[in-house]
Amino acid sequence: MFSKVSNFIFFVTSILLFRSTTCVEFIYNSNFTTTNTLLLGNATVNSPPSILTLTNQTTFSIGRGLYPSRINASSSTSPLPFATSFIFSMAPFKSLSPGHGFAFVFLPFSETSAASSSQHLGLFNFTNNGDPNSRIFAVEFDVFPNQEFNDINGNHVGVDVNSLTSVASETAGFYGGRDGERFTELRLNSGENYQAWIEFNGSAINVTMARAGSRKPIRPLISIPLNLTGVLLDDMFVGFTASTGQLVQSHRILSWSFSNSNFSIGDALITSNLPSFKLSGDSVLKSKGFIAGVSSGVVLLVFVIGLLCFYVVRWRRQRLDGDVEDWETEYWPHRVQYKDVLEATKGFSEEKMIGYGGNSKVYRGVLEGKEVAVKRIMMSPRESVGATSEFLAEVSSLGRLRHKNIVGLKGWSKKGGESLILIYEYMENGSVDKRIFNCDEMLNWEERMRVVQILEQGRLVEDGGEREMSLLERVKSSYLLETGEGSRQQHPTFQDVWNSSSYSNSFQSYDSILHGR
């Protein structure tokens, strides 16, 4: 909390630091002239009333208005205190976009040759900004956010020492209320008249602002310790500088007071009957700045709507086709793109179909150069929600199974809520039951005993991830597929997917394929 006590201490410190030196004190109450003001660049004095106009409608211009004589700003050991107050107005032109700002300055020289326009505010250029030998102190009133200077926003006040990267900056405005805790933002280039107070006591600085005609706020906008030793010299120019770029606005100083001995000098400014430079509502609506702002807003709105539509469509596709499941990064098998499955089976061509049963069909295909069997399970919309979640749980479980008589799943896929797809190794000789009943090459009893042994070995399989044992149920000969080498495998139909139990804390089931060695 900034109190009256803080202001009193600041004031007393300033009085104690005053030294016997040449007193400089002046008050310009709308009586600027070409005699009492040094005008450089595009700066002019307009009358009546006699106010200082730093910039006009010229693009990429600089304007400076300085006290005509150098003043003593430092003793032999430290900078001297000073107090200044001024009333200013920044206003856009109704046909141009507004920018950039102005600054109260101490300069070792008056010329503008070492300064640039636009974001440099007529203070620095690209090479000397940040140079400690510049010996420039300024308080900027900036309406454009320059990232290169770490500006906090496009409506701020900053304290600058040899650089446009401020040592301290705040959003333009004032603190009010009983405790000085309620902040009110003031739009710098609204065209409204504002009064600013800048007070330096030799080791700290206060910067305060408010609407012209208001009492000075008790709490400053900026209050920081500040060492200007080596910056403020014995003889310095003091005044104002402003600039325009592609963005153009007027920068006007209506009144100005300065003293290096009287910290109440701001009370001498006349704040009534001042000219107003606020644009009318109609002018604002027709200004390029307003039109540009509205146009930018429309473009941004269209962009946001387009982006939203993109993500909605993407979300719907992901909802239909599925995102990568959490377990996919840890366990195989992995998901195969649906378009690759279509290509492998030639669009689930009938000529590729090698089996069917219930609501599923099995297709022969080639995926990544290898023959595969693709099992496509069709679902109705009513079945899809529950079946899909169970299907994904089964696929994750299958990826963890490890057994010499189980052929691992190659992959899986799904198409929205209409079909689920399992991809296995292709076994060219079909199921074993074809060699048990009514065929020319029936299995002998030794081979049949071998089938029974394979079935028994396959019923109890080990979960490779958690060392769990899973019991496969409803195992029968039609589930056994015969490889080209004469071994046997099992391939269940869809209705058998959830027919095994896990001997662990939870119950899971596995769609599995058994083979003989």
Coordinates of C-alpha atoms in Angstrom, one line a residue:
M1 CA 0.0 0.0 0.0
F2 CA 1.3 3.4 -1.0
S3 CA 0.4 6.0 1.6
K4 CA 0.8 9.7 2.3
V5 CA 3.7 8.8 4.5
S6 CA 5.6 7.4 1.5
N7 CA 4.9 10.6 -0.4
F8 CA 6.1 12.7 2.5
I9 CA 9.4 10.7 2.8
F10 CA 10.0 11.1 -0.9
F11 CA 9.3 14.9 -0.7
V12 CA 11.6 15.4 2.4
T13 CA 14.4 13.4 0.8
S14 CA 14.1 15.6 -2.3
I15 CA 14.3 18.8 -0.2
L16 CA 17.4 17.5 1.6
L17 CA 19.1 16.7 -1.6
F18 CA 18.6 20.1 -3.2
R19 CA 22.0 21.7 -3.6
S20 CA 23.1 25.2 -4.2
T21 CA 23.0 25.3 -8.0
T22 CA 21.5 27.4 -10.7
C23 CA 17.8 27.2 -10.2
V24 CA 15.8 26.3 -13.3
E25 CA 12.0 26.7 -13.2
F26 CA 9.4 27.5 -15.9
I27 CA 5.7 27.2 -16.5
Y28 CA 4.1 27.0 -19.9
N29 CA 0.3 27.3 -19.6
S30 CA -0.6 26.9 -23.3
N31 CA 1.9 29.7 -24.1
F32 CA 4.6 27.8 -26.1
T33 CA 6.4 30.0 -28.6
T34 CA 9.3 29.6 -31.0
T35 CA 11.4 31.6 -28.5
N36 CA 10.8 29.6 -25.3
T37 CA 10.8 26.2 -27.1
L38 CA 13.5 24.7 -29.4
L39 CA 11.6 23.0 -32.2
L40 CA 13.2 20.2 -34.3
G41 CA 11.9 17.9 -36.9
N42 CA 8.2 18.2 -37.5
A43 CA 7.5 19.9 -34.1
T44 CA 5.5 23.1 -34.3
V45 CA 3.7 25.6 -32.1
N46 CA 0.1 26.1 -33.0
S47 CA -1.9 29.2 -31.9
P48 CA -4.3 30.0 -30.6
P49 CA -4.0 28.4 -28.1
S50 CA -0.2 28.1 -28.1
I51 CA 0.4 24.4 -27.7
L52 CA 3.3 22.2 -28.7
T53 CA 2.5 19.8 -31.5
L54 CA 5.3 17.2 -31.9
T55 CA 4.0 15.3 -35.0
N56 CA 1.5 15.8 -37.8
Q57 CA 0.1 13.5 -40.4
T58 CA 3.5 12.8 -41.9
T59 CA 4.5 9.2 -41.8
F60 CA 7.9 8.1 -40.5
S61 CA 8.6 11.5 -38.9
I62 CA 10.3 12.8 -35.7
G63 CA 9.3 15.9 -33.7
R64 CA 11.2 17.4 -30.7
G65 CA 10.3 20.3 -28.5
L66 CA 13.0 21.2 -25.9
Y67 CA 13.7 23.9 -23.4
P68 CA 16.0 26.2 -25.5
S69 CA 18.9 26.1 -23.0
R70 CA 20.8 23.3 -21.4
I71 CA 20.2 22.9 -17.7
N72 CA 22.4 21.6 -14.9
A73 CA 21.3 18.1 -14.2
S74 CA 24.2 16.8 -12.1
S75 CA 26.6 17.9 -9.4
S76 CA 30.2 16.6 -9.3
T77 CA 29.1 13.4 -7.5
S78 CA 25.4 12.7 -8.2
P79 CA 22.4 13.7 -10.4
L80 CA 20.2 16.5 -9.1
P81 CA 16.5 16.2 -8.2
F82 CA 13.9 17.5 -10.5
A83 CA 10.1 17.7 -10.8
T84 CA 8.0 18.2 -13.9
S85 CA 4.4 18.0 -14.8
F86 CA 2.7 18.4 -18.2
I87 CA -0.7 18.0 -19.9
F88 CA -0.7 16.0 -23.1
S89 CA -3.0 14.6 -25.7
M90 CA -2.4 11.8 -28.2
A91 CA -5.2 11.5 -30.8
P92 CA -5.5 9.5 -34.0
F93 CA -6.4 11.1 -37.3
K94 CA -9.7 10.0 -38.6
S95 CA -8.2 8.7 -41.9
L96 CA -5.0 7.0 -40.5
S97 CA -4.1 4.2 -38.2
P98 CA -2.6 5.5 -34.9
G99 CA 0.9 5.2 -33.5
H100 CA 3.6 5.3 -32.0
G101 CA 4.0 7.5 -28.9
F102 CA 6.1 10.2 -27.2
A103 CA 8.6 10.6 -24.3
F104 CA 9.7 13.2 -21.7
V105 CA 13.5 13.2 -22.1
F106 CA 16.9 14.4 -20.9
L107 CA 19.4 14.5 -23.8
P108 CA 23.0 15.5 -24.1
F109 CA 22.3 16.9 -27.6
S110 CA 19.4 18.4 -29.4
E111 CA 19.8 17.1 -32.9
T112 CA 17.7 14.2 -34.3
S113 CA 20.3 12.8 -36.6
A114 CA 21.1 9.9 -34.3
A115 CA 17.4 8.9 -33.8
S116 CA 14.9 6.9 -35.9
S117 CA 11.2 7.3 -36.2
S118 CA 8.5 4.6 -35.6
Q119 CA 9.1 2.4 -32.6
H120 CA 12.2 4.3 -31.6
L121 CA 10.1 7.4 -30.7
G122 CA 12.7 9.7 -32.0
L123 CA 15.1 8.7 -29.2
F124 CA 17.4 6.0 -30.5
N125 CA 18.1 4.1 -33.7
F126 CA 18.9 0.5 -34.4
T127 CA 22.6 0.8 -33.5
N128 CA 22.7 3.1 -30.4
N129 CA 19.6 1.7 -28.6
G130 CA 21.1 0.1 -25.5
D131 CA 24.4 1.9 -25.7
P132 CA 25.4 3.1 -22.2
N133 CA 27.3 6.0 -23.8
S134 CA 24.0 7.4 -25.1
R135 CA 23.3 9.1 -21.7
I136 CA 19.6 9.4 -22.4
F137 CA 16.9 9.3 -19.7
A138 CA 13.2 9.1 -20.7
V139 CA 9.7 8.4 -19.5
E140 CA 7.8 6.9 -22.5
F141 CA 4.1 7.0 -23.2
D142 CA 3.9 4.2 -25.8
V143 CA 0.8 3.0 -27.7
F144 CA 2.4 0.2 -29.7
P145 CA 3.7 -3.2 -28.3
N146 CA 7.2 -3.8 -29.6
Q147 CA 8.4 -7.2 -28.8
E148 CA 12.0 -6.3 -29.5
F149 CA 11.8 -3.9 -26.5
N150 CA 9.8 -6.3 -24.4
D151 CA 6.8 -3.9 -24.2
I152 CA 4.2 -5.1 -21.9
N153 CA 1.3 -4.0 -24.1
G154 CA 0.1 -1.4 -26.5
N155 CA -0.8 1.2 -23.9
H156 CA 1.9 1.6 -21.3
V157 CA 4.2 4.1 -19.5
G158 CA 7.8 3.1 -19.1
V159 CA 11.1 4.4 -17.5
D160 CA 14.0 4.2 -20.0
V161 CA 17.7 4.5 -19.3
N162 CA 19.9 4.4 -22.5
S163 CA 17.4 2.0 -24.0
L164 CA 13.8 1.6 -25.1
T165 CA 13.7 -1.6 -23.1
S166 CA 12.2 0.0 -20.0
V167 CA 13.7 -0.6 -16.5
A168 CA 10.1 -0.4 -15.3
S169 CA 6.7 -0.1 -17.1
E170 CA 3.0 -0.2 -16.3
T171 CA -0.2 -0.1 -18.1
A172 CA -1.3 3.5 -18.4
G173 CA -3.7 4.6 -15.8
F174 CA -4.0 5.6 -12.1
Y175 CA -4.7 4.2 -8.7
G176 CA -7.7 5.6 -6.8
G177 CA -9.9 4.8 -3.9
R178 CA -9.2 5.3 -0.2
D179 CA -6.3 2.9 -0.1
G180 CA -5.0 3.6 -3.6
E181 CA -5.7 0.0 -4.6
R182 CA -8.3 0.5 -7.3
F183 CA -6.6 0.8 -10.7
T184 CA -8.3 2.6 -13.7
E185 CA -6.7 2.2 -17.1
L186 CA -6.5 5.3 -19.3
R187 CA -6.2 4.9 -23.1
L188 CA -3.3 7.0 -24.0
N189 CA -4.3 7.8 -27.6
S190 CA -8.0 8.4 -27.0
G191 CA -7.6 12.1 -27.7
E192 CA -8.4 12.9 -24.0
N193 CA -6.2 15.3 -22.1
Y194 CA -4.1 13.7 -19.4
Q195 CA -1.8 15.2 -16.8
A196 CA 1.5 13.5 -15.8
W197 CA 3.8 14.1 -12.9
I198 CA 7.5 12.9 -12.9
E199 CA 9.5 13.4 -9.7
F200 CA 13.1 12.3 -9.2
N201 CA 14.8 12.8 -5.8
G202 CA 18.3 11.8 -6.8
S203 CA 17.9 8.1 -6.0
A204 CA 14.2 7.2 -6.8
I205 CA 11.6 8.2 -9.3
N206 CA 7.8 8.5 -9.1
V207 CA 5.6 8.6 -12.3
T208 CA 1.9 9.5 -11.9
M209 CA -0.9 10.3 -14.3
A210 CA -4.6 11.1 -14.3
R211 CA -7.2 12.9 -16.3
A212 CA -6.5 16.6 -16.7
G213 CA -8.4 18.5 -14.0
S214 CA -8.3 15.6 -11.5
R215 CA -6.3 15.7 -8.3
K216 CA -3.0 14.1 -8.3
P217 CA -3.4 10.4 -7.2
I218 CA -1.7 9.6 -3.9
R219 CA -0.2 6.4 -5.2
P220 CA 2.2 6.8 -8.2
L221 CA 1.8 4.6 -11.2
I222 CA 5.5 3.8 -11.1
S223 CA 7.7 4.2 -8.0
I224 CA 11.2 2.6 -8.2
P225 CA 14.8 3.2 -7.0
L226 CA 16.8 4.7 -9.9
N227 CA 20.4 5.4 -10.3
L228 CA 21.1 8.0 -12.9
T229 CA 24.7 8.6 -12.0
G230 CA 26.6 8.8 -15.3
V231 CA 23.5 9.4 -17.3
L232 CA 22.5 12.9 -16.2
L233 CA 25.4 15.2 -17.0
D234 CA 26.1 18.8 -15.9
D235 CA 24.4 20.2 -18.9
M236 CA 21.4 18.5 -20.5
F237 CA 18.6 19.4 -22.8
V238 CA 15.1 18.6 -21.4
G239 CA 11.8 18.3 -23.2
F240 CA 9.8 16.0 -25.4
T241 CA 10.2 13.8 -28.5
A242 CA 7.7 11.8 -30.5
S243 CA 7.6 9.9 -33.8
T244 CA 5.3 8.3 -36.3
G245 CA 5.8 5.4 -38.7
Q246 CA 3.4 3.8 -41.0
L247 CA 1.1 4.4 -38.0
V248 CA 0.4 8.1 -37.5
Q249 CA -1.2 10.1 -34.7
S250 CA -0.9 13.6 -33.2
H251 CA 1.3 14.1 -30.1
R252 CA 0.5 17.4 -28.3
I253 CA 1.8 19.0 -25.1
L254 CA -0.8 21.5 -23.9
S255 CA 1.0 22.7 -20.8
W256 CA 4.4 22.1 -19.1
S257 CA 6.1 23.0 -15.8
F258 CA 9.6 22.1 -14.7
S259 CA 11.7 22.8 -11.6
N260 CA 14.9 21.5 -10.0
S261 CA 14.0 23.1 -6.7
N262 CA 10.2 23.0 -6.3
F263 CA 8.4 19.7 -6.2
S264 CA 5.0 21.4 -6.2
I265 CA 5.5 23.0 -9.6
G266 CA 2.8 20.8 -11.1
D267 CA 0.1 22.7 -9.1
A268 CA 0.8 25.8 -11.2
L269 CA -0.6 24.3 -14.4
I270 CA -4.0 25.5 -15.5
T271 CA -6.2 22.5 -16.3
S272 CA -9.5 24.1 -17.2
N273 CA -10.8 25.4 -20.6
L274 CA -8.3 23.3 -22.5
P275 CA -9.0 22.3 -26.1
S276 CA -10.3 18.8 -26.8
F277 CA -8.9 16.5 -29.4
K278 CA -11.1 13.6 -28.9
L279 CA -12.6 12.2 -32.1
S280 CA -16.3 12.2 -32.5
G281 CA -18.0 8.8 -32.6
D282 CA -18.7 9.2 -36.3
S283 CA -15.1 10.1 -37.0
V284 CA -13.9 7.1 -35.0
L285 CA -16.2 4.8 -37.0
K286 CA -14.8 6.1 -40.3
S287 CA -11.2 6.2 -39.3
K288 CA -8.7 3.8 -40.9
G289 CA -7.7 2.5 -37.5
F290 CA -11.3 1.6 -36.6
I291 CA -11.9 0.0 -40.1
A292 CA -8.6 -1.8 -39.8
G293 CA -9.5 -3.0 -36.4
V294 CA -12.9 -4.3 -37.4
S295 CA -11.4 -5.9 -40.5
S296 CA -8.7 -7.6 -38.5
G297 CA -11.4 -8.7 -36.0
V298 CA -13.5 -10.2 -38.9
V299 CA -10.5 -12.0 -40.3
L300 CA -9.6 -13.3 -36.9
L301 CA -13.2 -14.5 -36.3
V302 CA -13.3 -16.3 -39.7
F303 CA -9.9 -17.9 -38.8
V304 CA -11.1 -19.0 -35.4
I305 CA -14.3 -20.5 -36.9
G306 CA -12.3 -22.3 -39.5
L307 CA -9.9 -23.6 -36.9
L308 CA -12.9 -24.7 -34.8
C309 CA -14.5 -26.5 -37.7
F310 CA -11.2 -28.3 -38.5
Y311 CA -10.9 -29.6 -34.9
V312 CA -14.5 -30.6 -34.8
V313 CA -14.2 -32.6 -38.0
R314 CA -10.9 -34.1 -36.8
W315 CA -12.5 -35.0 -33.4
R316 CA -15.4 -36.7 -35.2
R317 CA -13.0 -38.7 -37.3
Q318 CA -11.0 -39.6 -34.3
R319 CA -14.2 -40.6 -32.5
L320 CA -15.2 -42.8 -35.4
D321 CA -11.8 -44.2 -36.3
G322 CA -10.3 -44.1 -32.9
D323 CA -7.2 -42.4 -31.4
V324 CA -4.1 -44.4 -30.5
E325 CA -5.1 -46.3 -27.4
D326 CA -3.0 -45.8 -24.2
W327 CA -1.8 -49.4 -24.3
E328 CA -0.7 -49.3 -27.9
T329 CA 2.7 -47.7 -27.0
E330 CA 3.5 -50.6 -24.7
Y331 CA 2.0 -53.7 -26.2
W332 CA 1.7 -55.2 -29.6
P333 CA -0.2 -55.7 -31.8
H334 CA -0.6 -52.3 -33.2
R335 CA -3.4 -50.6 -35.1
V336 CA -3.4 -50.6 -38.9
Q337 CA -4.8 -47.8 -40.9
Y338 CA -8.2 -48.7 -42.3
K339 CA -7.2 -47.6 -45.8
D340 CA -4.3 -50.0 -45.7
V341 CA -6.7 -52.8 -44.7
L342 CA -8.9 -51.9 -47.7
E343 CA -5.9 -52.0 -50.0
A344 CA -4.7 -55.3 -48.6
T345 CA -8.1 -57.0 -49.2
K346 CA -9.0 -55.1 -52.4
G347 CA -11.9 -53.4 -50.6
F348 CA -13.0 -56.6 -48.9
S349 CA -13.5 -58.2 -52.3
E350 CA -15.6 -61.4 -52.5
E351 CA -12.8 -63.1 -54.4
K352 CA -10.5 -62.5 -51.3
M353 CA -13.0 -64.0 -48.8
I354 CA -11.8 -67.4 -47.4
G355 CA -14.3 -67.9 -44.7
Y356 CA -17.3 -66.6 -42.8
G357 CA -19.5 -67.3 -39.8
G358 CA -22.1 -65.4 -37.8
N359 CA -21.5 -61.7 -38.3
S360 CA -17.9 -62.0 -39.4
K361 CA -16.0 -62.8 -42.6
V362 CA -12.3 -63.7 -43.1
Y363 CA -10.4 -62.3 -46.1
R364 CA -7.0 -63.2 -47.5
G365 CA -4.7 -60.2 -48.2
V366 CA -1.2 -58.9 -48.5
L367 CA 0.0 -56.3 -45.9
E368 CA 3.5 -55.0 -46.0
G369 CA 4.6 -57.8 -48.4
K370 CA 3.3 -60.6 -46.2
E371 CA 0.1 -62.7 -46.5
V372 CA -2.4 -62.1 -43.8
A373 CA -5.9 -63.2 -42.8
V374 CA -8.2 -60.3 -42.1
K375 CA -11.2 -61.0 -39.9
R376 CA -13.9 -58.4 -40.4
I377 CA -16.7 -58.2 -37.7
M378 CA -19.8 -56.3 -38.6
M379 CA -21.9 -54.6 -36.0
S380 CA -25.2 -52.7 -35.8
P381 CA -25.1 -49.1 -34.4
R382 CA -26.9 -50.4 -31.2
E383 CA -24.1 -53.0 -30.6
S384 CA -21.2 -50.8 -31.5
V385 CA -20.6 -48.9 -28.2
G386 CA -20.3 -51.9 -25.9
A387 CA -18.8 -54.2 -28.4
T388 CA -16.0 -51.7 -29.4
S389 CA -14.9 -51.2 -25.8
E390 CA -14.7 -54.9 -25.1
F391 CA -13.0 -55.5 -28.5
L392 CA -10.3 -53.0 -27.6
A393 CA -9.8 -54.6 -24.2
E394 CA -9.4 -58.0 -25.9
V395 CA -6.9 -56.7 -28.4
S396 CA -4.7 -55.2 -25.7
S397 CA -4.8 -58.5 -23.9
L398 CA -3.8 -60.5 -27.0
G399 CA -0.8 -58.3 -27.4
R400 CA 0.5 -59.6 -24.0
L401 CA 0.0 -63.3 -24.6
R402 CA 3.2 -65.4 -25.0
H403 CA 3.0 -69.1 -25.8
K404 CA 4.7 -71.4 -28.3
N405 CA 1.2 -72.6 -29.5
I406 CA -0.3 -69.2 -29.9
V407 CA 0.3 -67.1 -33.0
G408 CA 0.3 -63.5 -32.1
L409 CA -2.0 -61.0 -33.7
K410 CA -0.4 -58.9 -36.5
G411 CA -2.6 -55.9 -35.9
W412 CA -6.1 -54.5 -35.6
S413 CA -8.3 -51.8 -37.1
K414 CA -11.8 -50.5 -37.0
K415 CA -14.1 -48.4 -39.1
G416 CA -16.3 -46.1 -37.0
G417 CA -18.9 -48.0 -35.2
E418 CA -19.7 -50.4 -38.0
S419 CA -16.8 -52.9 -38.2
L420 CA -14.0 -54.3 -36.1
I421 CA -11.0 -55.9 -37.7
L422 CA -8.4 -58.4 -36.6
I423 CA -5.3 -59.2 -38.6
Y424 CA -3.6 -62.6 -38.2
E425 CA -0.9 -64.6 -40.0
Y426 CA -2.3 -66.4 -43.0
M427 CA -2.6 -70.3 -42.6
E428 CA -3.1 -71.8 -46.1
N429 CA -4.3 -75.3 -45.2
G430 CA -7.5 -74.4 -43.4
S431 CA -8.9 -75.9 -40.2
V432 CA -8.0 -79.3 -38.8
D433 CA -11.7 -80.5 -38.6
K434 CA -11.6 -80.9 -42.3
R435 CA -9.1 -83.8 -41.9
I436 CA -11.1 -85.4 -39.1
F437 CA -14.5 -85.9 -40.8
N438 CA -15.1 -87.2 -44.3
C439 CA -12.0 -86.5 -46.2
D440 CA -9.4 -88.4 -48.3
E441 CA -6.5 -87.5 -46.0
M442 CA -7.9 -88.1 -42.6
L443 CA -5.7 -87.9 -39.5
N444 CA -4.6 -91.1 -37.9
W445 CA -4.9 -91.8 -34.2
E446 CA -1.3 -90.7 -33.5
E447 CA -2.0 -87.4 -35.3
R448 CA -5.3 -87.0 -33.5
M449 CA -3.5 -87.5 -30.1
R450 CA -1.1 -84.8 -31.2
V451 CA -4.0 -82.4 -31.8
V452 CA -5.4 -83.2 -28.3
Q453 CA -2.0 -82.4 -26.8
I454 CA -1.8 -79.1 -28.7
L455 CA -5.3 -78.2 -27.5
E456 CA -4.3 -78.9 -23.9
Q457 CA -1.1 -76.9 -24.1
G458 CA -3.0 -74.0 -25.6
R459 CA -5.7 -73.8 -23.0
L460 CA -3.4 -72.5 -20.3
V461 CA -1.3 -69.6 -21.6
E462 CA 1.0 -67.1 -19.9
D463 CA 0.4 -63.4 -19.9
G464 CA 3.7 -62.0 -21.0
G465 CA 3.3 -58.7 -19.2
E466 CA 2.1 -59.7 -15.7
R467 CA 3.1 -63.3 -15.5
E468 CA -0.6 -64.2 -15.2
M469 CA -2.1 -67.5 -16.4
S470 CA -5.1 -67.4 -18.7
L471 CA -7.5 -70.3 -19.4
L472 CA -8.9 -70.6 -22.9
E473 CA -12.4 -72.0 -23.0
R474 CA -14.5 -73.6 -25.7
V475 CA -11.5 -74.9 -27.6
K476 CA -12.4 -77.3 -30.5
S477 CA -10.9 -78.8 -33.6
S478 CA -12.6 -76.2 -35.9
Y479 CA -10.5 -73.6 -34.2
L480 CA -7.3 -75.4 -35.3
L481 CA -5.6 -74.2 -38.5
E482 CA -3.0 -76.2 -40.3
T483 CA 0.2 -74.5 -41.5
G484 CA 2.0 -75.4 -44.6
E485 CA 4.5 -77.4 -42.6
G486 CA 1.9 -79.7 -41.2
S487 CA 1.6 -78.1 -37.8
R488 CA -1.8 -77.1 -36.4
Q489 CA -3.3 -73.8 -35.3
Q490 CA -6.5 -72.6 -33.8
H491 CA -8.5 -69.6 -35.1
P492 CA -11.7 -68.8 -33.2
T493 CA -14.8 -67.2 -34.7
F494 CA -16.1 -63.9 -33.3
Q495 CA -18.6 -65.4 -30.9
D496 CA -15.7 -67.0 -29.1
V497 CA -13.7 -63.8 -28.6
W498 CA -14.8 -63.4 -24.9
N499 CA -14.5 -67.0 -23.7
S500 CA -11.5 -67.3 -21.5
S501 CA -10.8 -66.4 -17.9
S502 CA -7.7 -65.0 -16.2
Y503 CA -6.4 -66.4 -12.9
S504 CA -5.6 -63.0 -11.4
N505 CA -7.3 -60.2 -9.5
S506 CA -9.5 -59.4 -12.5
F507 CA -11.1 -61.5 -15.2
Q508 CA -10.1 -61.0 -18.8
S509 CA -10.5 -63.0 -22.0
Y510 CA -8.5 -63.6 -25.1
D511 CA -9.2 -64.2 -28.7
S512 CA -6.3 -66.6 -29.6
I513 CA -4.8 -68.8 -32.2
L514 CA -3.1 -72.1 -31.4
H515 CA -0.7 -73.9 -33.6
G516 CA 1.3 -77.2 -33.4
R517 CA 5.0 -77.6 -33.6

